[in-house]
Coordinates of C-alpha atoms in Angstrom, one line a residue:
X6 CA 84.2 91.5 99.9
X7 CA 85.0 87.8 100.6
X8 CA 82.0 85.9 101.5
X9 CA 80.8 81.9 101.2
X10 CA 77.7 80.4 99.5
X11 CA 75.5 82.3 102.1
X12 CA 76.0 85.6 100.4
X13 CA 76.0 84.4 97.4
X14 CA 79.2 85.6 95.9
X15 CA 81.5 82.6 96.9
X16 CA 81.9 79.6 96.8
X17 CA 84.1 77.5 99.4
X18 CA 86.6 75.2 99.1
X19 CA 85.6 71.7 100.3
X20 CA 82.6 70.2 100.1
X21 CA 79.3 72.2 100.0
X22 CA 77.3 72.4 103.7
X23 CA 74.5 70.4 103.6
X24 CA 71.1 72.6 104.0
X25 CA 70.5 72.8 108.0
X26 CA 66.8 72.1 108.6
X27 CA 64.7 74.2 109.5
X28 CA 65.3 76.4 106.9
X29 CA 61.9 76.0 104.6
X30 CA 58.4 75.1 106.1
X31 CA 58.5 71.2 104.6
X32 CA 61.9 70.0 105.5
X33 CA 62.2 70.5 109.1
X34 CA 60.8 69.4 111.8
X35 CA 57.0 69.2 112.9
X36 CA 55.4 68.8 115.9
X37 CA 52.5 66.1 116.6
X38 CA 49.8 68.1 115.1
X39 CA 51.9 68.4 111.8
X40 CA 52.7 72.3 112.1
X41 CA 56.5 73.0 111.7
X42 CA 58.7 73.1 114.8
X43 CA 59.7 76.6 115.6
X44 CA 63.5 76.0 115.8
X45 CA 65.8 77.6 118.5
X46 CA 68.6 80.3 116.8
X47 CA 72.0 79.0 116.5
X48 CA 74.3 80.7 119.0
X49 CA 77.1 82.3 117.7
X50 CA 78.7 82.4 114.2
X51 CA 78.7 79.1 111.4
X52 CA 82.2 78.4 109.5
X53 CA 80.9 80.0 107.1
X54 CA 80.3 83.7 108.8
X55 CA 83.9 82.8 110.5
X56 CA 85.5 82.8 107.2
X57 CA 84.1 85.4 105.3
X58 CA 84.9 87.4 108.6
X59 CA 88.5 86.4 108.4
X60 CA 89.1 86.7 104.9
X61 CA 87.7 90.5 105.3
X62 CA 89.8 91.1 108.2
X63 CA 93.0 90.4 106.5
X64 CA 96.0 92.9 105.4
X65 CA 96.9 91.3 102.8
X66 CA 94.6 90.7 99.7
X67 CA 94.0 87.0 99.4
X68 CA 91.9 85.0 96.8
X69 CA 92.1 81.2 96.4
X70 CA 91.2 78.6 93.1
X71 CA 90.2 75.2 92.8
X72 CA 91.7 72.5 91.5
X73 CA 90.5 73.9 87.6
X74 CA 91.9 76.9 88.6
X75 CA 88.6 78.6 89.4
X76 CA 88.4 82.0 91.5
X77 CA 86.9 80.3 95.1
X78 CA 87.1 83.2 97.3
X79 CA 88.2 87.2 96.5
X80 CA 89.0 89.1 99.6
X81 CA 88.2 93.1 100.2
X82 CA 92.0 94.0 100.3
X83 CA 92.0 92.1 96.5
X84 CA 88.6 94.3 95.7
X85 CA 91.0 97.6 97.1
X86 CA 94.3 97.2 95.4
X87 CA 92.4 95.5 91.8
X88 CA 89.1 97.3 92.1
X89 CA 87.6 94.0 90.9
X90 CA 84.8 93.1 93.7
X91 CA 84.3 89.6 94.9
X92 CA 80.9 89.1 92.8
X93 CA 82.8 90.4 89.9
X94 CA 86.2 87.7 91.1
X95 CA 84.3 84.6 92.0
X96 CA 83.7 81.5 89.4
X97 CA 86.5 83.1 86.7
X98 CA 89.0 81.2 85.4
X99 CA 92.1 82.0 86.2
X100 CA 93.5 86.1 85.7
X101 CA 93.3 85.4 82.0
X102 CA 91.0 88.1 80.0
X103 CA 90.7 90.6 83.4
X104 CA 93.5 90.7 86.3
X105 CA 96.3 90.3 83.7
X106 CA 96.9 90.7 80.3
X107 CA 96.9 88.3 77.4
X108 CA 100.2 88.1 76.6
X109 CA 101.2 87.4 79.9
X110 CA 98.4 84.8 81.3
X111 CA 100.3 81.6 80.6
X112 CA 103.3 82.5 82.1
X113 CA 101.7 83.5 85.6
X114 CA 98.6 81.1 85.4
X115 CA 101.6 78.5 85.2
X116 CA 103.5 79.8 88.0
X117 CA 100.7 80.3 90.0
X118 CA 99.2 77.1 89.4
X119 CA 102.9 75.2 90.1
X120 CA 101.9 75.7 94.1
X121 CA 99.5 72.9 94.0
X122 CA 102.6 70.4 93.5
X123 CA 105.0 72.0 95.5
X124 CA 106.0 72.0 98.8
X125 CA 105.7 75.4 100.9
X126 CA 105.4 78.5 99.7
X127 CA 105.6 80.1 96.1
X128 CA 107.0 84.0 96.0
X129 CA 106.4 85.3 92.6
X130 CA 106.3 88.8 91.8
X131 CA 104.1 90.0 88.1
X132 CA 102.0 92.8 87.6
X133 CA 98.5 92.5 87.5
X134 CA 95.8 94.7 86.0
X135 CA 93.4 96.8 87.3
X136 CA 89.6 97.4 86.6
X137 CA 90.5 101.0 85.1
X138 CA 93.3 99.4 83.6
X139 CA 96.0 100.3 85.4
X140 CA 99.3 98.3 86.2
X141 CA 100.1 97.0 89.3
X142 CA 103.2 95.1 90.5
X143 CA 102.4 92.8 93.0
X144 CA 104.3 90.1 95.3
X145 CA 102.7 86.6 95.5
X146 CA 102.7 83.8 98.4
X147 CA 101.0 80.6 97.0
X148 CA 100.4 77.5 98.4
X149 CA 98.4 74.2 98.0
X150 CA 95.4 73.5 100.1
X151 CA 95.0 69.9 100.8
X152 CA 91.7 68.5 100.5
X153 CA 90.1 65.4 102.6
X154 CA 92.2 63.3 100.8
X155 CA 95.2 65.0 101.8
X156 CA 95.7 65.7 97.8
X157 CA 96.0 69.3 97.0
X158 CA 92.6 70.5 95.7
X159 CA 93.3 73.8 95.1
X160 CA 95.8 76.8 96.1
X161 CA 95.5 80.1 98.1
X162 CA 97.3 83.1 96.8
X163 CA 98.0 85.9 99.6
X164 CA 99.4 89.5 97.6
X165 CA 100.5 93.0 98.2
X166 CA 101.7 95.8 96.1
X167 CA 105.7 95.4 96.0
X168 CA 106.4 98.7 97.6
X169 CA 104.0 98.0 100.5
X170 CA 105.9 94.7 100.9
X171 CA 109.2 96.7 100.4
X172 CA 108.1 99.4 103.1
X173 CA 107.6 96.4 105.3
X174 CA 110.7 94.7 105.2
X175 CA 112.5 98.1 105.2
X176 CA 110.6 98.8 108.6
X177 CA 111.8 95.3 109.5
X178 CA 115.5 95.4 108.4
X179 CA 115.6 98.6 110.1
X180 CA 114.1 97.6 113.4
X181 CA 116.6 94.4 113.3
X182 CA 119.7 96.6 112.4
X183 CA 118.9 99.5 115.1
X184 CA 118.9 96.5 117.5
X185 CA 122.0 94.7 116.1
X186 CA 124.3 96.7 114.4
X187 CA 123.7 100.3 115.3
X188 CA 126.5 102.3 116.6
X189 CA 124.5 104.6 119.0
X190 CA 122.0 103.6 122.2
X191 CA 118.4 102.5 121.1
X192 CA 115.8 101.4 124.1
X193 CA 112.2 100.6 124.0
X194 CA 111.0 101.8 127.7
X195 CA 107.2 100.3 128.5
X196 CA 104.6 102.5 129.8
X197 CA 106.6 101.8 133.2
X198 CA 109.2 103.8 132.5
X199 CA 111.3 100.1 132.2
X200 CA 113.4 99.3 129.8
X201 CA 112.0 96.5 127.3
X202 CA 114.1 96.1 124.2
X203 CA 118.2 97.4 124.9
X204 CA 120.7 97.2 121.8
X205 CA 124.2 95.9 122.5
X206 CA 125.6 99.4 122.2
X207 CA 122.8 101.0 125.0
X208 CA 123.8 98.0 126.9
X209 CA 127.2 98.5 127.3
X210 CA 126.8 102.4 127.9
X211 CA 124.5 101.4 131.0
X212 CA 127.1 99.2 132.2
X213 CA 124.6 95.7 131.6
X214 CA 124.1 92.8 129.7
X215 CA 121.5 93.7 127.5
X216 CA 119.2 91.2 129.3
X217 CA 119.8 92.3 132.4
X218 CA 118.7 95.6 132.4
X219 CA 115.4 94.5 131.1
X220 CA 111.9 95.6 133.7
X221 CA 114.4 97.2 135.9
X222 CA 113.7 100.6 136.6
X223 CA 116.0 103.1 135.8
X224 CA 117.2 104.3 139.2
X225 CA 118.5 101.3 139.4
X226 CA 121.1 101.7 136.3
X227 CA 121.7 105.5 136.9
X228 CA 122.7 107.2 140.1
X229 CA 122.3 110.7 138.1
X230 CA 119.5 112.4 136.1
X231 CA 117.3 109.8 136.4
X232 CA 114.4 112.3 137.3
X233 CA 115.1 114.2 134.1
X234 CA 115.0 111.2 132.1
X235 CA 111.7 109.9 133.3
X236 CA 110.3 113.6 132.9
X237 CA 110.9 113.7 129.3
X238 CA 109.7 110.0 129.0
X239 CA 106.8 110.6 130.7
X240 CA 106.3 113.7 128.9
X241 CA 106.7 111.9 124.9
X242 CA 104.0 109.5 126.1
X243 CA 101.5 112.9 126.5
X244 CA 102.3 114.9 124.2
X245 CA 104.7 113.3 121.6
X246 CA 108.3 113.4 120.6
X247 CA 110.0 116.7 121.5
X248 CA 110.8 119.2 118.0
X249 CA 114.7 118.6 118.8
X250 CA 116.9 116.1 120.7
X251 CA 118.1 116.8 124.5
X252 CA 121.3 116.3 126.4
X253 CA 121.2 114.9 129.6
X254 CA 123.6 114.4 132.5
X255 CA 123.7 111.0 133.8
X256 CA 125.9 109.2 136.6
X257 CA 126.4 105.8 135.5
X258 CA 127.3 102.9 137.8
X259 CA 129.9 101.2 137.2
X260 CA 132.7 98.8 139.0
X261 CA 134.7 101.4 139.3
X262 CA 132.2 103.7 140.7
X263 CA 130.0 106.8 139.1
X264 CA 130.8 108.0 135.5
X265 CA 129.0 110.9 134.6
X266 CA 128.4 111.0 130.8
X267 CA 126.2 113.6 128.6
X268 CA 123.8 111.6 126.2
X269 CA 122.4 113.3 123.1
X270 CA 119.1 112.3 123.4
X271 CA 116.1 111.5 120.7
X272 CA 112.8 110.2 122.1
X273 CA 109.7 108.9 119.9
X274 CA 106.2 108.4 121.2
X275 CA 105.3 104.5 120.1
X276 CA 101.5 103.3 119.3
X277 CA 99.8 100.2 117.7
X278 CA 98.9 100.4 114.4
X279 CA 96.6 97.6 115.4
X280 CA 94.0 100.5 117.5
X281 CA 91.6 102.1 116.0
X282 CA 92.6 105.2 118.7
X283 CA 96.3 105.8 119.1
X284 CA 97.5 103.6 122.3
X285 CA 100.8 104.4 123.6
X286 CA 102.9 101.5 123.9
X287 CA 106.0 103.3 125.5
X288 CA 109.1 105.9 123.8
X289 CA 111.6 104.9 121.7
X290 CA 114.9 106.2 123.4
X291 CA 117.8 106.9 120.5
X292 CA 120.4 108.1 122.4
X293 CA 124.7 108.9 121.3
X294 CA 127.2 109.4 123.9
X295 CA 128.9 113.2 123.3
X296 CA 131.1 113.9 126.8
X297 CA 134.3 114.1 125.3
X298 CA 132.5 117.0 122.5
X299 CA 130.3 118.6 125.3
X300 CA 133.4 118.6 127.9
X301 CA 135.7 120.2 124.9
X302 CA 133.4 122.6 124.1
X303 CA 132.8 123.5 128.0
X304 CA 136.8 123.4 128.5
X305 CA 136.9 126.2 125.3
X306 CA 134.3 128.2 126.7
X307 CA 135.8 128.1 130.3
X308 CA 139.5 129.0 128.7
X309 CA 137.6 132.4 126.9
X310 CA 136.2 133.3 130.2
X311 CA 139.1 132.8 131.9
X312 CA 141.8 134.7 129.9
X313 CA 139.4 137.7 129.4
X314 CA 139.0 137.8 133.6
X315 CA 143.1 137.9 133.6
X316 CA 142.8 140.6 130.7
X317 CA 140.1 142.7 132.3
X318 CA 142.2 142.2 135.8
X319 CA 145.6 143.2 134.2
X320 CA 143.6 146.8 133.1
X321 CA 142.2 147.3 136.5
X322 CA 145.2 146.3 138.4
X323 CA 147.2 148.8 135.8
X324 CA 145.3 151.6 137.3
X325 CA 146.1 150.8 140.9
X326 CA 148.7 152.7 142.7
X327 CA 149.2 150.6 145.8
X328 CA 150.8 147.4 144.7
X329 CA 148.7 145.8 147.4
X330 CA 145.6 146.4 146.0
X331 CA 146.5 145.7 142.7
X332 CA 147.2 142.1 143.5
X333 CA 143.3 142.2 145.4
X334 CA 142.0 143.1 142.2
X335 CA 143.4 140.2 140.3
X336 CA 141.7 137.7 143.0
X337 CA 138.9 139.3 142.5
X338 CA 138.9 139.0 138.9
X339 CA 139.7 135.3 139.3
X340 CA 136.9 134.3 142.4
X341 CA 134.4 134.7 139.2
X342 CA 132.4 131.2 138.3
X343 CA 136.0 129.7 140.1
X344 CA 135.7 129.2 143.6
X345 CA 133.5 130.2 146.7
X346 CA 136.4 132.3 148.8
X347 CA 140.2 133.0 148.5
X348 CA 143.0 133.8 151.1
X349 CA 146.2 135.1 151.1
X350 CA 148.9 134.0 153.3
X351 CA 152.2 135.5 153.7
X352 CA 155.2 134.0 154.6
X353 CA 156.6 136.2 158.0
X354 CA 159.9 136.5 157.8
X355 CA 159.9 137.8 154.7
X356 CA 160.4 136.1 151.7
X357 CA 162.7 133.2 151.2
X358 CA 164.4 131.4 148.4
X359 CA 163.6 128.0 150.2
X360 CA 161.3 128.5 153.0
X361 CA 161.7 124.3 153.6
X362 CA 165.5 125.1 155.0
X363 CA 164.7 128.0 157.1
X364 CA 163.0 126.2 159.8
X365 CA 159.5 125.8 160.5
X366 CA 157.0 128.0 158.4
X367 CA 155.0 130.4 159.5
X368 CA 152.0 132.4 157.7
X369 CA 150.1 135.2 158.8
X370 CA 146.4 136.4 156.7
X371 CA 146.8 139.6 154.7
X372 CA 143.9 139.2 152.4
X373 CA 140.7 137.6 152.2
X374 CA 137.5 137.7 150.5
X375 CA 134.4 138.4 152.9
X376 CA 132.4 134.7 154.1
X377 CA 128.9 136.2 155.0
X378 CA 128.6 137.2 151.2
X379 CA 129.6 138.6 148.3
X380 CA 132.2 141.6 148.3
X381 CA 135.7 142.5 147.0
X382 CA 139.0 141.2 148.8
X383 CA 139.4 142.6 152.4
X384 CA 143.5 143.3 153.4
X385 CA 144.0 142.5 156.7
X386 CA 146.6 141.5 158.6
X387 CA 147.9 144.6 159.9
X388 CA 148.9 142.9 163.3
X389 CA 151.5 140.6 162.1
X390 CA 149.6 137.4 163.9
X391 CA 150.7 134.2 162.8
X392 CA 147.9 131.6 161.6
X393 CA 147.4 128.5 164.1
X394 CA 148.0 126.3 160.9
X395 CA 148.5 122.4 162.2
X396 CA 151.8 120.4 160.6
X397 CA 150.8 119.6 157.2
X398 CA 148.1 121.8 156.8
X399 CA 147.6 122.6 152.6
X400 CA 149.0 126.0 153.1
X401 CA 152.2 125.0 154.4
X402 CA 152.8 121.8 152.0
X403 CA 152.2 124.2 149.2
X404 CA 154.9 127.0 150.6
X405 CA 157.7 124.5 151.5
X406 CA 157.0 122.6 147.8
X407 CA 157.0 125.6 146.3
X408 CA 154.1 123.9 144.0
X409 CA 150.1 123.5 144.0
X410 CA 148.4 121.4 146.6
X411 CA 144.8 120.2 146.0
X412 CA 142.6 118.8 149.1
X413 CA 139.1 117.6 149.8
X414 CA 136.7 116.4 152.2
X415 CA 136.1 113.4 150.2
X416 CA 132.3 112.4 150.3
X417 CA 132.4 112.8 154.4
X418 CA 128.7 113.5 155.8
X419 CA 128.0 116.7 156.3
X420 CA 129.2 117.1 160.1
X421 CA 132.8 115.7 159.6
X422 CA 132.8 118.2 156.2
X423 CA 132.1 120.7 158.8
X424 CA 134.8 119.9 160.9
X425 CA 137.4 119.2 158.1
X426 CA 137.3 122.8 157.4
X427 CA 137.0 123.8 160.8
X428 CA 140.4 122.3 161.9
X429 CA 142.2 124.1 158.5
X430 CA 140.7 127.5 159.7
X431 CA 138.7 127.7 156.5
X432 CA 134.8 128.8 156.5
X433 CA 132.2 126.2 156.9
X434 CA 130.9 124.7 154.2
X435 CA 134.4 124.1 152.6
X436 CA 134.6 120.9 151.0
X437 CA 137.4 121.5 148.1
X438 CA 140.8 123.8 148.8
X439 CA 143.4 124.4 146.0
X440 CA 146.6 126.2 147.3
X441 CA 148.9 127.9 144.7
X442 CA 152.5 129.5 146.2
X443 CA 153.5 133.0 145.5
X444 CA 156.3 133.4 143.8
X445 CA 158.7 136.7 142.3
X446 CA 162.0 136.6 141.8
X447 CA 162.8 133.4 142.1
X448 CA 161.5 133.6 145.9
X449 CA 158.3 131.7 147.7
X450 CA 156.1 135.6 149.3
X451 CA 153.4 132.8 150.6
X452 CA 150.4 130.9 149.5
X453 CA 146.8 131.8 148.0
X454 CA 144.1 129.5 148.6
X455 CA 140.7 129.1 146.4
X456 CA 137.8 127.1 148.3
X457 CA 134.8 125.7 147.0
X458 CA 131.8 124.8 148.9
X459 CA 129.5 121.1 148.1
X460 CA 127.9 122.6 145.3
X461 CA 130.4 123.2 143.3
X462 CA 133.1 120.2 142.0
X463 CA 136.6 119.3 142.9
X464 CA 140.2 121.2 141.4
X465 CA 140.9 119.3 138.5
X466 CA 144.7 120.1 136.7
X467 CA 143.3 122.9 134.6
X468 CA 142.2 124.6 137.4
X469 CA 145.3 124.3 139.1
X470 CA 146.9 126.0 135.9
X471 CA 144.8 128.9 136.0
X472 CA 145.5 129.7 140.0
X473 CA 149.0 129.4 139.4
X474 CA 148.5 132.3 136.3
X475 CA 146.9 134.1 138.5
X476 CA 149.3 133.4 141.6
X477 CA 152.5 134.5 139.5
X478 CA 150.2 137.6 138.7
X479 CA 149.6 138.5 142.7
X480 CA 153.3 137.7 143.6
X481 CA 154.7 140.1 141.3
X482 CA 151.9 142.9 142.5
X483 CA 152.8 141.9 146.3
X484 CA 156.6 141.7 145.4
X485 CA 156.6 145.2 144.2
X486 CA 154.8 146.4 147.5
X487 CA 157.7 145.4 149.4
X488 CA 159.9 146.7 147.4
X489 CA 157.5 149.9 147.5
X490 CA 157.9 150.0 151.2
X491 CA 161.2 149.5 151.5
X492 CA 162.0 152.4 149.4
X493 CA 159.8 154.3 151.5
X494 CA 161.6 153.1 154.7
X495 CA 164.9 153.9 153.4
X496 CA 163.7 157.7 152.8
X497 CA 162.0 158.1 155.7
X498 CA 165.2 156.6 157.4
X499 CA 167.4 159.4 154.8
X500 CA 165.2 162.2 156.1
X501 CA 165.5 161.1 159.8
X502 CA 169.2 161.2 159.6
X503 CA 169.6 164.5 157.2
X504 CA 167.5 166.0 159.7

């Protein structure tokens, strides 16, 4: 323990108190009759409480010497790492005979003692010995106290064990590096939810200065997943940091509008070290930007699914005798996780090797997938009725390019969505349309058109691929139905005439 005179196990530096009075019945004061005066209690603690308090309190383990280089004062943290106490501490001289060995008490006592004439601190590092007479490497901060006469009259030496020191500075270098130099997103959000501490690299993938994004909340950075993100914060400040990072959707604002990215996410529940109860000071966010990886490795998966629906259609359309039905069965196959509905538009007239230079185009419906719910393709048709397509409806750019055609509402409000796909005879609720032509032979047959409703995403260029597959798949399967019937019209035309 550290105490002063009071307790009897220190002494301070400075000049002793002088005795209050009051303290023995002859020295203090008396009232007229000659009995002592019964004196009031002092409120609060003396300077010398207040220090012995302080010197307790401490981390670190402190002890100070006088001028002579006599042990003043011997802290509790000094009693824990030396096992000396402070009774034990107080009036030596120097380390010499007890906290270090022989051999090496000139050398430190010097070192030590070279504070009183120098300016600032002193780091040393020695080892020091232990009452069970143990080693233990220590690191020093010495410096001279000045006395009244502004002279040094004696030093204070603060120490630690190295590695505790080394821990410390390791914490430190880390903390400083994380928020310099790292090359993934580190934030410190508040019990708000609200950012506090951003790194450069967390800055820039929030699209901020790294001031800038500090107390705002974070539906104001992200447009997306910003309800999962507080979830899992609020959810570390419960119960702790999760048993494995998390990947999470976000829309990011930017100049240039929203960019989705996925972030890897790690979260850590922070608390003082300083409470005697743990007290939640907010979540450490680690995070590392992976879209490219995650949208690779959802591209792979989405290629496997889709070459084994054109294998498993190929075998089922194999086993079909009408040609018609065969080239159903591959839409089928290829509405699966890819759009909402499909229709198939022929070209009337029959086909054409450039439908552009025959005049104005006309398609009539001979397939279609059902719109109240889910069933296979539907032919229809049977009436030969052309479609009330409008000039430069999807449908007919894509027969008279002879190429895909990708459209959208956009982000239209609901009602003008509505009436988007009203006007292009497609089923409400369309807000994305890719048309691929049909093509055998070197001839346009007509058009098939994938729609996706609002809860799915646009057509990209991949998904214009696969339609096209599966396009060249139904155009040979509807080519060799024509040819089927008109084989069957020339017999039935032979059988007419023989009979």
């Amino acid at each position: 323990m550290s105490a002063s005179r009071r307790s009897g196990t220190t002494d301070e530096l400075g000049p002793d108190e002088p005795e209050r009075p009051g303290r023995s019945g002859e020295d203090g004061p008396r009232t007229p009759d000659g009995t002592p005066a019964v004196e009031a209690a002092p409120v609060g603690p003396d300077g010398a409480d207040l220090l012995a308090a302080l010197l307790d309190g401490m981390d670190a383990a402190l002890c100070a010497f006088d001028g002579d280089g006599i042990v003043t004062h011997w802290n509790r943290e000094a009693e824990r790492i030396l096992g000396w106490s402070a009774a034990e501490a107080v009036g030596r001289h120097g380390f010499a005979g007890w906290a270090v060995r022989e051999a090496d008490a000139a050398d430190i006592e010097g070192r030590l003692m070279s504070a009183m004439h120098a300016p600032g601190r002193q780091v040393h590092e020695f080892a020091l010995v232990t009452k069970d007479g143990g080693r233990v490497l220590v690191r020093t901060q010495s410096a001279a106290v000045p006395g009244p006469d502004g002279k040094a009259a004696g030093l204070y030496c603060a120490f630690s064990e190295v590695h505790a020191q080394i821990d410390l500075e390791r914490s430190i270098a880390l903390s400083e590096a994380l928020f310099d130099d790292a090359s993934w997103g580190v934030v410190l959000v508040d019990a708000d939810l609200r950012p506090a501490v951003v790194n450069a690299h967390a800055a820039h993938a929030l699209g901020a200065g790294r001031t800038a994004v500090l107390g705002r909340p974070l539906g104001e950075l992200l447009t997306r997943g910003v309800e999962e993100l507080e979830n899992a914060l609020t959810h570390v400040l419960a119960e702790g940091a999760p048993p494995a990072p998390a990947e999470l959707w976000v829309g990011v604002r930017t100049a240039d509008g929203e960019r989705r990215r996925c972030w890897r996410s790690g979260f850590l529940r922070l608390a003082s070290p300083l409470a005697e109860e743990p007290v939640p000071l907010g979540v450490g966010w680690i995070f590392q930007d992976v879209t490219e990886a995650k949208q690779g490795e959802q591209e792979a998966s989405q290629l496997r699914f889709r070459s084994n629906q054109l294998h498993r259609a190929a075998r089922a359309a194999a086993e079909c005798e009408d040609p018609s039905e065969a080239a159903t069965v591959h839409l089928d196959f290829a509405l699966a996780g890819f759009a909402d509905h499909a229709l198939v538009d022929r070209l009337m007239g029959g086909a054409s090797a450039d439908p552009a230079a025959a005049g104005r185009l006309r398609l009539m419906r001979v397939a279609a997938t059902p719109t109240g719910g889910p069933g296979p393709s539907v032919l229809t048709g049977h009436a030969g009725l052309p479609l009330r397509y409008a000039e430069g409806h999807p449908a007919l750019q894509c027969a008279a390019r002879g190429g895909s055609v990708r459209a959208g509402a956009g982000s239209a409000p609901a009602d003008e969505a509505r009436e988007w796909a009203r006007a292009r005879l497609w089923p409400e609720g369309t807000v994305h349309a890719l048309c691929a032509v049909l093509r055998s032979r070197g001839r346009t047959l007509g058009v098939v058109t994938f729609l996706r409703g609002s809860g799915r995403s646009a057509f990209e260029r991949i998904d214009a691929t696969y339609a096209e597959d599966v396009a060249g798949r139904m155009a040979a399967a509807l080519d060799l139905a024509d040819l089927a019937a008109g084989e069957a019209g020339r017999e039935a035309r032979g059988d007419t005439a023989g009979g």
